[in-house]
Amino acid sequence: MPHTGETPDTAPLRIDRRGDRVVAMLNRPRVRNAIDQDLVDRLHVLCAELEASPRILIITGADGVFASGADIAQLRRRRAADARAGINTTVFRRIRALPMPVIAAIDGYALGGGAELAYAADLRIGTPEVRIGNPETGLGIIAAAGATWRLPELVGEARAAELLYTGRILTADEALAWGLLSALHPAAELMDAAHALADRIAANDPLAVRHTKTALLSDDHPAIDLELQAELFESPAKIARMTAFLERHRR
């Protein structure tokens, strides 16, 4: 429920719902969109909505910052039981597992937990102002909400080790060269680029997109691919789309 006096524009998580997608904007500009417990709770509510009604998700941040990290004031108070509860880990894993693709549109800082939120997305685009990385060891902790297993998948073990051991922060050009970002756009064009990417996804068969994501996240190859393909081979959408394709090419 919204807090007293809160409006859609002032909510810590601003949500714009459209027919085939949802845009979620982290909106805590006074703390550079740091991720606190309230924001985590709101992300869980959004995940429940998208699990029940699958749509593309675009995640971004307000005021030229994606997310500066976990809320250090809260983090400092947390103890062993909080670590074992996996507060950020749990919601980032849930975002990663959403049925439809997740696009992170990143401007400015994406550090610590903010970087791990970006790593949980399927696609990441950014601006030339992006600064992304995991400085956790400098704060006496580890990057425990996804970086130690997602970064090696994204950039390889050697580069992941360098980033995590040293706390190095990558520039936008470095992140693009390393494969953390797939494209760079001027800040004024970032959301248009995110929507253009979502448009291309939305033009495809939704079930085929969902099954592609399921296969990409699975370790059970090729069995999972063949089972998902078997379902799609029986779908009316497959027949309709292939028929339309053949008719276009007969002209």
CSV table of N, CA, C and O in Angstrom, one decimal, residues 13-18 21-26 38-60 91 94-95 98-99 102 117:
chain,number,residue,atom,x,y,z
A,13,LEU,N,9.3,3.5,-5.8
A,13,LEU,CA,9.3,2.7,-7.1
A,13,LEU,C,8.2,3.2,-7.9
A,13,LEU,O,7.0,2.9,-7.7
A,14,ARG,N,8.5,4.0,-8.9
A,14,ARG,CA,7.5,4.5,-9.8
A,14,ARG,C,7.2,3.5,-10.9
A,14,ARG,O,8.1,3.0,-11.6
A,15,ILE,N,5.9,3.2,-11.1
A,15,ILE,CA,5.5,2.1,-12.0
A,15,ILE,C,4.6,2.7,-13.1
A,15,ILE,O,3.6,3.3,-12.8
A,16,ASP,N,5.0,2.4,-14.3
A,16,ASP,CA,4.2,2.8,-15.5
A,16,ASP,C,3.8,1.5,-16.2
A,16,ASP,O,4.6,0.8,-16.8
A,17,ARG,N,2.5,1.2,-16.1
A,17,ARG,CA,2.0,-0.1,-16.7
A,17,ARG,C,1.5,0.2,-18.1
A,17,ARG,O,0.6,1.1,-18.3
A,18,ARG,N,1.9,-0.6,-19.1
A,18,ARG,CA,1.4,-0.5,-20.4
A,18,ARG,C,0.9,-1.9,-20.9
A,18,ARG,O,1.1,-2.9,-20.1
A,21,ARG,N,4.1,-4.2,-21.5
A,21,ARG,CA,5.4,-4.0,-20.7
A,21,ARG,C,5.0,-3.1,-19.4
A,21,ARG,O,4.0,-2.5,-19.3
A,22,VAL,N,6.0,-3.2,-18.5
A,22,VAL,CA,5.9,-2.3,-17.3
A,22,VAL,C,7.3,-1.6,-17.2
A,22,VAL,O,8.3,-2.3,-17.3
A,23,VAL,N,7.2,-0.3,-16.9
A,23,VAL,CA,8.5,0.4,-16.6
A,23,VAL,C,8.5,0.7,-15.1
A,23,VAL,O,7.6,1.3,-14.6
A,24,ALA,N,9.6,0.3,-14.5
A,24,ALA,CA,9.8,0.5,-13.0
A,24,ALA,C,11.0,1.4,-12.8
A,24,ALA,O,12.1,1.0,-13.2
A,25,MET,N,10.7,2.5,-12.2
A,25,MET,CA,11.8,3.5,-12.0
A,25,MET,C,12.1,3.6,-10.5
A,25,MET,O,11.3,3.9,-9.7
A,26,LEU,N,13.4,3.3,-10.1
A,26,LEU,CA,13.8,3.5,-8.8
A,26,LEU,C,13.9,5.0,-8.5
A,26,LEU,O,14.5,5.7,-9.3
A,38,ASP,N,12.3,-1.2,2.0
A,38,ASP,CA,11.0,-0.8,1.5
A,38,ASP,C,11.0,-1.0,0.0
A,38,ASP,O,10.1,-1.5,-0.6
A,39,LEU,N,12.1,-0.6,-0.7
A,39,LEU,CA,12.2,-0.8,-2.1
A,39,LEU,C,12.2,-2.3,-2.5
A,39,LEU,O,11.6,-2.7,-3.5
A,40,VAL,N,12.9,-3.1,-1.7
A,40,VAL,CA,12.9,-4.5,-1.9
A,40,VAL,C,11.5,-5.1,-1.8
A,40,VAL,O,11.0,-5.8,-2.7
A,41,ASP,N,10.8,-4.6,-0.8
A,41,ASP,CA,9.4,-5.1,-0.6
A,41,ASP,C,8.5,-4.7,-1.8
A,41,ASP,O,7.7,-5.5,-2.3
A,42,ARG,N,8.7,-3.5,-2.4
A,42,ARG,CA,7.9,-3.0,-3.5
A,42,ARG,C,8.3,-3.8,-4.8
A,42,ARG,O,7.4,-4.1,-5.6
A,43,LEU,N,9.6,-4.2,-4.9
A,43,LEU,CA,10.0,-5.0,-6.1
A,43,LEU,C,9.4,-6.4,-6.0
A,43,LEU,O,9.0,-7.0,-7.0
A,44,HIS,N,9.2,-6.9,-4.8
A,44,HIS,CA,8.6,-8.2,-4.6
A,44,HIS,C,7.1,-8.1,-5.1
A,44,HIS,O,6.6,-9.1,-5.7
A,45,VAL,N,6.4,-7.1,-4.7
A,45,VAL,CA,5.0,-6.9,-5.1
A,45,VAL,C,4.9,-6.8,-6.6
A,45,VAL,O,4.1,-7.4,-7.3
A,46,LEU,N,5.9,-6.1,-7.2
A,46,LEU,CA,5.9,-6.0,-8.7
A,46,LEU,C,6.1,-7.3,-9.3
A,46,LEU,O,5.5,-7.7,-10.3
A,47,CYS,N,7.1,-8.1,-8.8
A,47,CYS,CA,7.4,-9.4,-9.3
A,47,CYS,C,6.1,-10.3,-9.3
A,47,CYS,O,5.9,-11.1,-10.2
A,48,ALA,N,5.4,-10.3,-8.2
A,48,ALA,CA,4.2,-11.1,-8.0
A,48,ALA,C,3.2,-10.7,-9.2
A,48,ALA,O,2.6,-11.6,-9.8
A,49,GLU,N,3.1,-9.4,-9.5
A,49,GLU,CA,2.2,-9.0,-10.5
A,49,GLU,C,2.7,-9.5,-11.9
A,49,GLU,O,1.8,-10.0,-12.7
A,50,LEU,N,4.0,-9.5,-12.2
A,50,LEU,CA,4.5,-9.9,-13.5
A,50,LEU,C,4.5,-11.4,-13.6
A,50,LEU,O,4.5,-12.0,-14.7
A,51,GLU,N,4.6,-12.1,-12.5
A,51,GLU,CA,4.5,-13.6,-12.5
A,51,GLU,C,3.1,-14.0,-12.9
A,51,GLU,O,2.9,-15.0,-13.6
A,52,ALA,N,2.1,-13.3,-12.4
A,52,ALA,CA,0.7,-13.6,-12.6
A,52,ALA,C,0.3,-13.1,-14.0
A,52,ALA,O,-0.5,-13.8,-14.7
A,53,SER,N,0.8,-12.0,-14.5
A,53,SER,CA,0.5,-11.4,-15.8
A,53,SER,C,1.8,-11.1,-16.5
A,53,SER,O,2.2,-9.9,-16.4
A,54,PRO,N,2.4,-12.0,-17.2
A,54,PRO,CA,3.8,-11.8,-17.7
A,54,PRO,C,3.8,-10.7,-18.8
A,54,PRO,O,3.0,-10.6,-19.7
A,55,ARG,N,4.7,-9.7,-18.5
A,55,ARG,CA,5.0,-8.7,-19.5
A,55,ARG,C,6.5,-8.3,-19.4
A,55,ARG,O,7.2,-8.7,-18.4
A,56,ILE,N,7.0,-7.7,-20.4
A,56,ILE,CA,8.4,-7.2,-20.4
A,56,ILE,C,8.5,-6.2,-19.3
A,56,ILE,O,7.6,-5.4,-19.0
A,57,LEU,N,9.7,-6.2,-18.6
A,57,LEU,CA,10.0,-5.3,-17.6
A,57,LEU,C,11.2,-4.4,-17.9
A,57,LEU,O,12.2,-5.0,-18.3
A,58,ILE,N,11.0,-3.1,-17.9
A,58,ILE,CA,12.1,-2.2,-18.0
A,58,ILE,C,12.4,-1.6,-16.7
A,58,ILE,O,11.5,-1.0,-16.1
A,59,ILE,N,13.6,-1.7,-16.2
A,59,ILE,CA,14.0,-1.1,-14.9
A,59,ILE,C,15.0,0.0,-15.2
A,59,ILE,O,16.0,-0.1,-15.9
A,60,THR,N,14.8,1.1,-14.5
A,60,THR,CA,15.6,2.3,-14.7
A,60,THR,C,15.7,3.1,-13.4
A,60,THR,O,15.1,2.6,-12.4
A,91,VAL,N,15.2,-11.1,-4.0
A,91,VAL,CA,14.4,-10.3,-4.9
A,91,VAL,C,15.1,-10.2,-6.3
A,91,VAL,O,14.4,-10.3,-7.3
A,94,ARG,N,14.4,-13.4,-8.1
A,94,ARG,CA,13.0,-13.4,-8.5
A,94,ARG,C,12.9,-12.6,-9.8
A,94,ARG,O,12.1,-12.9,-10.7
A,95,ILE,N,13.6,-11.4,-9.9
A,95,ILE,CA,13.5,-10.6,-11.1
A,95,ILE,C,14.2,-11.4,-12.2
A,95,ILE,O,13.6,-11.4,-13.3
A,98,LEU,N,11.7,-13.9,-13.8
A,98,LEU,CA,10.5,-13.4,-14.4
A,98,LEU,C,10.2,-14.1,-15.7
A,98,LEU,O,11.1,-14.3,-16.5
A,99,PRO,N,9.0,-14.4,-16.1
A,99,PRO,CA,8.7,-15.1,-17.3
A,99,PRO,C,9.1,-14.4,-18.6
A,99,PRO,O,9.5,-15.1,-19.5
A,102,VAL,N,13.7,-9.0,-19.0
A,102,VAL,CA,13.9,-7.8,-18.2
A,102,VAL,C,15.0,-6.9,-18.8
A,102,VAL,O,16.1,-7.5,-19.1
A,117,LEU,N,21.5,-5.7,-9.3
A,117,LEU,CA,20.2,-5.6,-9.9
A,117,LEU,C,20.3,-5.5,-11.4
A,117,LEU,O,19.5,-6.2,-12.1
